[in-house]
Amino acid sequence: MSTVLTEPHGGTLADLLHEQGDIDPARVLLPPPPGTASEEDLLRLPPDLQQVTELVDGTLVVKATGAPESWLAMYFAMLLGRHEELFRTLVVLGPDGYTRYFGNNVRMSDIAVFLRSQLPDGKLPRQPICPVPPQLAIQVLSRGNTRGEMDKKRRLFFKSGVKYVWEINPRRRKAVIFMSPDDFTELGEEGRLECPEFPPGFVLTLRDWLDAAE
């Protein structure tokens, strides 16, 4: 028998998990009841829990994370940071950088790349949640990620104004480059990771990134 959830979700635990992309129930935080959580609830979490939790349709959901995936994300940011042009035109957030998306969702991509021209006065706002979506969102897939949750997150990104989404699978050593929710290109190890917003001269293959990080 399915557990019945407190309103306003109005369904069962099975319904909620399916809506979230068939995720592990251990990733759903209570209280507050699903569907009732706010940004204030998210920001009241203990710091160690807050940095791995997202607000998804009024529900607090812990990201599927892993140390190797976090390191890959941070190493990519370091590679970008070697280009002096980066700091004149771009701002990069890591795996715990909050961004507000359509429908008052607060999500964290593993790497978020913003144009400074998108940001107020060209600077990252001081509030804990960035109010504008990035140009590029990069997801380094963890073992706990489901196909359904990644599809849900990707569609939210594009609906909110993100221009490009990359999904990197380090175990399969493959990448999928999305230009829209359903328009994508698959890359193998020799595929070049390129984006119009990257600094001139930034050239990187998936193999280069994964091998260097290892």
PDB file of C-alpha atoms in Angstrom:
ATOM      1  CA  MET A   1       0.000   0.000   0.000  1.00  0.00           C
ATOM      2  CA  SER A   2       1.289   3.482  -0.881  1.00  0.00           C
ATOM      3  CA  THR A   3       1.807   6.017   1.883  1.00  0.00           C
ATOM      4  CA  VAL A   4      -0.595   8.981   1.583  1.00  0.00           C
ATOM      5  CA  LEU A   5       1.099  12.370   1.730  1.00  0.00           C
ATOM      6  CA  THR A   6      -0.127  15.422   3.592  1.00  0.00           C
ATOM      7  CA  GLU A   7      -1.860  18.044   1.421  1.00  0.00           C
ATOM      8  CA  PRO A   8      -1.304  20.103  -0.687  1.00  0.00           C
ATOM      9  CA  HIS A   9       0.561  17.485  -2.731  1.00  0.00           C
ATOM     10  CA  GLY A  10      -2.582  15.415  -2.445  1.00  0.00           C
ATOM     11  CA  GLY A  11      -1.146  12.141  -3.715  1.00  0.00           C
ATOM     12  CA  THR A  12       0.885   9.218  -2.506  1.00  0.00           C
ATOM     13  CA  LEU A  13       4.589   8.902  -1.879  1.00  0.00           C
ATOM     14  CA  ALA A  14       4.801   6.843  -5.062  1.00  0.00           C
ATOM     15  CA  ASP A  15       3.168   9.701  -6.996  1.00  0.00           C
ATOM     16  CA  LEU A  16       5.645  12.221  -5.604  1.00  0.00           C
ATOM     17  CA  LEU A  17       8.682  10.076  -6.372  1.00  0.00           C
ATOM     18  CA  HIS A  18       7.441   9.515  -9.913  1.00  0.00           C
ATOM     19  CA  GLU A  19       6.891  13.260 -10.417  1.00  0.00           C
ATOM     20  CA  GLN A  20      10.448  13.840  -9.203  1.00  0.00           C
ATOM     21  CA  GLY A  21      11.786  11.398 -11.797  1.00  0.00           C
ATOM     22  CA  ASP A  22      11.537   8.123  -9.843  1.00  0.00           C
ATOM     23  CA  ILE A  23      14.179   9.162  -7.338  1.00  0.00           C
ATOM     24  CA  ASP A  24      15.199   7.336  -4.152  1.00  0.00           C
ATOM     25  CA  PRO A  25      12.703   8.223  -1.369  1.00  0.00           C
ATOM     26  CA  ALA A  26      15.636   8.812   0.994  1.00  0.00           C
ATOM     27  CA  ARG A  27      16.405  11.974  -0.971  1.00  0.00           C
ATOM     28  CA  VAL A  28      13.115  13.687  -0.015  1.00  0.00           C
ATOM     29  CA  LEU A  29      13.423  15.797   3.159  1.00  0.00           C
ATOM     30  CA  LEU A  30      10.596  16.178   5.688  1.00  0.00           C
ATOM     31  CA  PRO A  31       9.340  18.446   7.168  1.00  0.00           C
ATOM     32  CA  PRO A  32       7.796  20.501   5.636  1.00  0.00           C
ATOM     33  CA  PRO A  33       5.295  18.324   3.760  1.00  0.00           C
ATOM     34  CA  PRO A  34       5.970  17.913   0.028  1.00  0.00           C
ATOM     35  CA  GLY A  35       4.597  20.783  -2.005  1.00  0.00           C
ATOM     36  CA  THR A  36       4.731  23.279   0.875  1.00  0.00           C
ATOM     37  CA  ALA A  37       8.466  24.017   1.158  1.00  0.00           C
ATOM     38  CA  SER A  38       9.714  27.534   0.421  1.00  0.00           C
ATOM     39  CA  GLU A  39      13.058  29.203  -0.200  1.00  0.00           C
ATOM     40  CA  GLU A  40      13.068  30.141   3.486  1.00  0.00           C
ATOM     41  CA  ASP A  41      12.789  26.452   4.422  1.00  0.00           C
ATOM     42  CA  LEU A  42      15.700  25.665   2.120  1.00  0.00           C
ATOM     43  CA  LEU A  43      17.896  28.398   3.579  1.00  0.00           C
ATOM     44  CA  ARG A  44      17.086  27.315   7.146  1.00  0.00           C
ATOM     45  CA  LEU A  45      18.651  23.889   6.633  1.00  0.00           C
ATOM     46  CA  PRO A  46      21.975  23.173   8.366  1.00  0.00           C
ATOM     47  CA  PRO A  47      24.859  24.333   6.146  1.00  0.00           C
ATOM     48  CA  ASP A  48      26.098  20.829   5.332  1.00  0.00           C
ATOM     49  CA  LEU A  49      22.611  19.765   4.221  1.00  0.00           C
ATOM     50  CA  GLN A  50      21.733  23.056   2.560  1.00  0.00           C
ATOM     51  CA  GLN A  51      24.641  22.834   0.129  1.00  0.00           C
ATOM     52  CA  VAL A  52      23.332  19.552  -1.354  1.00  0.00           C
ATOM     53  CA  THR A  53      19.569  20.238  -1.295  1.00  0.00           C
ATOM     54  CA  GLU A  54      17.326  21.759  -3.969  1.00  0.00           C
ATOM     55  CA  LEU A  55      13.786  23.141  -3.912  1.00  0.00           C
ATOM     56  CA  VAL A  56      11.797  21.232  -6.540  1.00  0.00           C
ATOM     57  CA  ASP A  57       8.091  22.032  -6.949  1.00  0.00           C
ATOM     58  CA  GLY A  58       7.794  22.924  -3.273  1.00  0.00           C
ATOM     59  CA  THR A  59       9.695  19.822  -2.097  1.00  0.00           C
ATOM     60  CA  LEU A  60      13.164  19.674  -0.546  1.00  0.00           C
ATOM     61  CA  VAL A  61      15.202  17.120  -2.505  1.00  0.00           C
ATOM     62  CA  VAL A  62      18.802  16.124  -1.805  1.00  0.00           C
ATOM     63  CA  LYS A  63      20.992  15.971  -4.912  1.00  0.00           C
ATOM     64  CA  ALA A  64      22.564  12.693  -5.911  1.00  0.00           C
ATOM     65  CA  THR A  65      26.213  13.568  -5.365  1.00  0.00           C
ATOM     66  CA  GLY A  66      29.628  11.956  -5.233  1.00  0.00           C
ATOM     67  CA  ALA A  67      33.164  13.115  -4.590  1.00  0.00           C
ATOM     68  CA  PRO A  68      34.454  12.173  -8.088  1.00  0.00           C
ATOM     69  CA  GLU A  69      31.641  14.093  -9.779  1.00  0.00           C
ATOM     70  CA  SER A  70      32.226  17.131  -7.582  1.00  0.00           C
ATOM     71  CA  TRP A  71      35.937  17.086  -8.405  1.00  0.00           C
ATOM     72  CA  LEU A  72      35.242  16.847 -12.137  1.00  0.00           C
ATOM     73  CA  ALA A  73      32.993  19.895 -11.906  1.00  0.00           C
ATOM     74  CA  MET A  74      35.520  21.915  -9.946  1.00  0.00           C
ATOM     75  CA  TYR A  75      38.363  20.883 -12.257  1.00  0.00           C
ATOM     76  CA  PHE A  76      36.423  22.103 -15.288  1.00  0.00           C
ATOM     77  CA  ALA A  77      35.916  25.463 -13.573  1.00  0.00           C
ATOM     78  CA  MET A  78      39.658  25.566 -12.920  1.00  0.00           C
ATOM     79  CA  LEU A  79      40.347  24.961 -16.614  1.00  0.00           C
ATOM     80  CA  LEU A  80      38.088  27.842 -17.539  1.00  0.00           C
ATOM     81  CA  GLY A  81      39.749  30.011 -14.931  1.00  0.00           C
ATOM     82  CA  ARG A  82      43.108  29.756 -16.673  1.00  0.00           C
ATOM     83  CA  HIS A  83      41.784  32.139 -19.336  1.00  0.00           C
ATOM     84  CA  GLU A  84      42.074  35.787 -18.384  1.00  0.00           C
ATOM     85  CA  GLU A  85      39.171  36.654 -20.685  1.00  0.00           C
ATOM     86  CA  LEU A  86      36.841  34.566 -18.524  1.00  0.00           C
ATOM     87  CA  PHE A  87      36.668  37.084 -15.712  1.00  0.00           C
ATOM     88  CA  ARG A  88      35.833  39.925 -18.044  1.00  0.00           C
ATOM     89  CA  THR A  89      32.833  38.229 -19.632  1.00  0.00           C
ATOM     90  CA  LEU A  90      31.738  35.227 -17.535  1.00  0.00           C
ATOM     91  CA  VAL A  91      30.876  34.177 -13.996  1.00  0.00           C
ATOM     92  CA  VAL A  92      31.044  30.492 -13.031  1.00  0.00           C
ATOM     93  CA  LEU A  93      29.266  28.792 -10.115  1.00  0.00           C
ATOM     94  CA  GLY A  94      30.143  25.344  -8.765  1.00  0.00           C
ATOM     95  CA  PRO A  95      28.019  22.413  -7.552  1.00  0.00           C
ATOM     96  CA  ASP A  96      26.567  24.238  -4.518  1.00  0.00           C
ATOM     97  CA  GLY A  97      25.613  27.481  -6.306  1.00  0.00           C
ATOM     98  CA  TYR A  98      21.890  28.170  -5.995  1.00  0.00           C
ATOM     99  CA  THR A  99      19.947  29.590  -8.931  1.00  0.00           C
ATOM    100  CA  ARG A 100      16.248  30.463  -9.095  1.00  0.00           C
ATOM    101  CA  TYR A 101      14.348  28.934 -11.992  1.00  0.00           C
ATOM    102  CA  PHE A 102      10.811  29.039 -13.390  1.00  0.00           C
ATOM    103  CA  GLY A 103       8.066  28.256 -10.894  1.00  0.00           C
ATOM    104  CA  ASN A 104      10.147  29.280  -7.839  1.00  0.00           C
ATOM    105  CA  ASN A 105      12.346  26.230  -8.197  1.00  0.00           C
ATOM    106  CA  VAL A 106      15.850  26.552  -6.744  1.00  0.00           C
ATOM    107  CA  ARG A 107      18.287  24.209  -8.452  1.00  0.00           C
ATOM    108  CA  MET A 108      22.039  23.652  -8.607  1.00  0.00           C
ATOM    109  CA  SER A 109      23.786  22.514 -11.757  1.00  0.00           C
ATOM    110  CA  ASP A 110      27.271  21.135 -11.206  1.00  0.00           C
ATOM    111  CA  ILE A 111      28.661  24.033 -13.224  1.00  0.00           C
ATOM    112  CA  ALA A 112      26.688  27.155 -14.131  1.00  0.00           C
ATOM    113  CA  VAL A 113      28.189  29.638 -16.587  1.00  0.00           C
ATOM    114  CA  PHE A 114      26.697  33.152 -16.660  1.00  0.00           C
ATOM    115  CA  LEU A 115      27.355  36.056 -18.965  1.00  0.00           C
ATOM    116  CA  ARG A 116      28.223  39.139 -16.939  1.00  0.00           C
ATOM    117  CA  SER A 117      25.875  41.046 -19.233  1.00  0.00           C
ATOM    118  CA  GLN A 118      23.020  38.956 -17.796  1.00  0.00           C
ATOM    119  CA  LEU A 119      23.770  39.941 -14.220  1.00  0.00           C
ATOM    120  CA  PRO A 120      22.765  43.171 -12.448  1.00  0.00           C
ATOM    121  CA  ASP A 121      25.628  45.651 -12.961  1.00  0.00           C
ATOM    122  CA  GLY A 122      27.628  42.780 -14.396  1.00  0.00           C
ATOM    123  CA  LYS A 123      28.151  41.231 -10.964  1.00  0.00           C
ATOM    124  CA  LEU A 124      26.859  38.178  -9.150  1.00  0.00           C
ATOM    125  CA  PRO A 125      24.176  39.374  -6.674  1.00  0.00           C
ATOM    126  CA  ARG A 126      25.037  39.079  -2.989  1.00  0.00           C
ATOM    127  CA  GLN A 127      21.867  37.197  -2.047  1.00  0.00           C
ATOM    128  CA  PRO A 128      22.265  33.417  -1.560  1.00  0.00           C
ATOM    129  CA  ILE A 129      20.140  32.526  -4.610  1.00  0.00           C
ATOM    130  CA  CYS A 130      21.119  33.897  -8.014  1.00  0.00           C
ATOM    131  CA  PRO A 131      17.952  35.387  -9.561  1.00  0.00           C
ATOM    132  CA  VAL A 132      18.814  34.774 -13.231  1.00  0.00           C
ATOM    133  CA  PRO A 133      19.484  31.496 -15.080  1.00  0.00           C
ATOM    134  CA  PRO A 134      22.900  30.735 -16.582  1.00  0.00           C
ATOM    135  CA  GLN A 135      23.702  30.549 -20.273  1.00  0.00           C
ATOM    136  CA  LEU A 136      25.191  27.077 -19.821  1.00  0.00           C
ATOM    137  CA  ALA A 137      24.331  24.428 -17.224  1.00  0.00           C
ATOM    138  CA  ILE A 138      26.632  21.405 -16.944  1.00  0.00           C
ATOM    139  CA  GLN A 139      25.532  18.254 -15.152  1.00  0.00           C
ATOM    140  CA  VAL A 140      28.098  15.594 -14.171  1.00  0.00           C
ATOM    141  CA  LEU A 141      25.947  12.509 -13.731  1.00  0.00           C
ATOM    142  CA  SER A 142      26.187  10.608 -10.446  1.00  0.00           C
ATOM    143  CA  ARG A 143      25.220   6.981  -9.928  1.00  0.00           C
ATOM    144  CA  GLY A 144      22.098   8.037  -8.044  1.00  0.00           C
ATOM    145  CA  ASN A 145      20.720  10.199 -10.857  1.00  0.00           C
ATOM    146  CA  THR A 146      17.728   8.815 -12.742  1.00  0.00           C
ATOM    147  CA  ARG A 147      16.870   9.412 -16.380  1.00  0.00           C
ATOM    148  CA  GLY A 148      13.543  10.897 -15.317  1.00  0.00           C
ATOM    149  CA  GLU A 149      14.954  13.456 -12.903  1.00  0.00           C
ATOM    150  CA  MET A 150      17.572  14.618 -15.390  1.00  0.00           C
ATOM    151  CA  ASP A 151      14.915  15.049 -18.071  1.00  0.00           C
ATOM    152  CA  LYS A 152      12.763  17.052 -15.631  1.00  0.00           C
ATOM    153  CA  LYS A 153      15.689  19.257 -14.629  1.00  0.00           C
ATOM    154  CA  ARG A 154      16.824  19.806 -18.208  1.00  0.00           C
ATOM    155  CA  ARG A 155      13.345  20.881 -19.329  1.00  0.00           C
ATOM    156  CA  LEU A 156      13.133  23.289 -16.393  1.00  0.00           C
ATOM    157  CA  PHE A 157      16.482  24.805 -17.371  1.00  0.00           C
ATOM    158  CA  PHE A 158      15.398  25.496 -20.946  1.00  0.00           C
ATOM    159  CA  LYS A 159      11.978  26.756 -19.863  1.00  0.00           C
ATOM    160  CA  SER A 160      13.777  29.237 -17.606  1.00  0.00           C
ATOM    161  CA  GLY A 161      16.028  30.595 -20.369  1.00  0.00           C
ATOM    162  CA  VAL A 162      19.169  28.452 -20.228  1.00  0.00           C
ATOM    163  CA  LYS A 163      20.700  28.266 -23.728  1.00  0.00           C
ATOM    164  CA  TYR A 164      22.819  25.117 -23.459  1.00  0.00           C
ATOM    165  CA  VAL A 165      22.802  22.041 -21.203  1.00  0.00           C
ATOM    166  CA  TRP A 166      25.604  19.496 -21.090  1.00  0.00           C
ATOM    167  CA  GLU A 167      25.187  16.123 -19.415  1.00  0.00           C
ATOM    168  CA  ILE A 168      28.506  14.410 -18.753  1.00  0.00           C
ATOM    169  CA  ASN A 169      28.627  10.691 -17.968  1.00  0.00           C
ATOM    170  CA  PRO A 170      32.139  10.079 -16.591  1.00  0.00           C
ATOM    171  CA  ARG A 171      31.676   6.314 -16.207  1.00  0.00           C
ATOM    172  CA  ARG A 172      30.674   5.855 -19.856  1.00  0.00           C
ATOM    173  CA  ARG A 173      33.040   8.680 -20.890  1.00  0.00           C
ATOM    174  CA  LYS A 174      30.371  10.271 -23.005  1.00  0.00           C
ATOM    175  CA  ALA A 175      28.618  13.636 -23.139  1.00  0.00           C
ATOM    176  CA  VAL A 176      25.268  14.793 -24.473  1.00  0.00           C
ATOM    177  CA  ILE A 177      25.119  18.422 -25.602  1.00  0.00           C
ATOM    178  CA  PHE A 178      21.590  19.857 -25.584  1.00  0.00           C
ATOM    179  CA  MET A 179      20.560  22.964 -27.527  1.00  0.00           C
ATOM    180  CA  SER A 180      16.917  22.462 -26.525  1.00  0.00           C
ATOM    181  CA  PRO A 181      15.139  19.789 -24.456  1.00  0.00           C
ATOM    182  CA  ASP A 182      14.979  17.423 -27.434  1.00  0.00           C
ATOM    183  CA  ASP A 183      17.747  18.707 -29.741  1.00  0.00           C
ATOM    184  CA  PHE A 184      21.058  17.177 -28.802  1.00  0.00           C
ATOM    185  CA  THR A 185      24.406  15.865 -29.986  1.00  0.00           C
ATOM    186  CA  GLU A 186      26.197  12.917 -28.421  1.00  0.00           C
ATOM    187  CA  LEU A 187      29.972  13.090 -28.014  1.00  0.00           C
ATOM    188  CA  GLY A 188      32.528  10.392 -27.383  1.00  0.00           C
ATOM    189  CA  GLU A 189      35.912  10.834 -25.747  1.00  0.00           C
ATOM    190  CA  GLU A 190      37.344  12.792 -28.657  1.00  0.00           C
ATOM    191  CA  GLY A 191      34.365  15.147 -28.830  1.00  0.00           C
ATOM    192  CA  ARG A 192      35.214  18.835 -28.429  1.00  0.00           C
ATOM    193  CA  LEU A 193      33.460  20.630 -25.592  1.00  0.00           C
ATOM    194  CA  GLU A 194      32.725  24.052 -27.015  1.00  0.00           C
ATOM    195  CA  CYS A 195      30.329  26.878 -26.227  1.00  0.00           C
ATOM    196  CA  PRO A 196      30.007  30.315 -27.893  1.00  0.00           C
ATOM    197  CA  GLU A 197      30.408  31.987 -24.497  1.00  0.00           C
ATOM    198  CA  PHE A 198      33.766  30.389 -23.672  1.00  0.00           C
ATOM    199  CA  PRO A 199      36.951  32.473 -23.862  1.00  0.00           C
ATOM    200  CA  PRO A 200      38.749  32.533 -27.235  1.00  0.00           C
ATOM    201  CA  GLY A 201      41.229  29.718 -27.503  1.00  0.00           C
ATOM    202  CA  PHE A 202      39.464  27.439 -25.022  1.00  0.00           C
ATOM    203  CA  VAL A 203      39.667  23.995 -26.647  1.00  0.00           C
ATOM    204  CA  LEU A 204      38.949  20.832 -24.671  1.00  0.00           C
ATOM    205  CA  THR A 205      37.991  17.279 -25.523  1.00  0.00           C
ATOM    206  CA  LEU A 206      36.062  15.100 -23.127  1.00  0.00           C
ATOM    207  CA  ARG A 207      39.079  12.802 -22.885  1.00  0.00           C
ATOM    208  CA  ASP A 208      41.344  15.744 -21.951  1.00  0.00           C
ATOM    209  CA  TRP A 209      39.009  16.769 -19.144  1.00  0.00           C
ATOM    210  CA  LEU A 210      38.441  13.319 -17.680  1.00  0.00           C
ATOM    211  CA  ASP A 211      42.063  12.193 -17.952  1.00  0.00           C
ATOM    212  CA  ALA A 212      43.454  15.405 -16.469  1.00  0.00           C
ATOM    213  CA  ALA A 213      41.010  15.284 -13.542  1.00  0.00           C
ATOM    214  CA  GLU A 214      41.946  11.667 -12.826  1.00  0.00           C
TER     215      GLU A 214
END
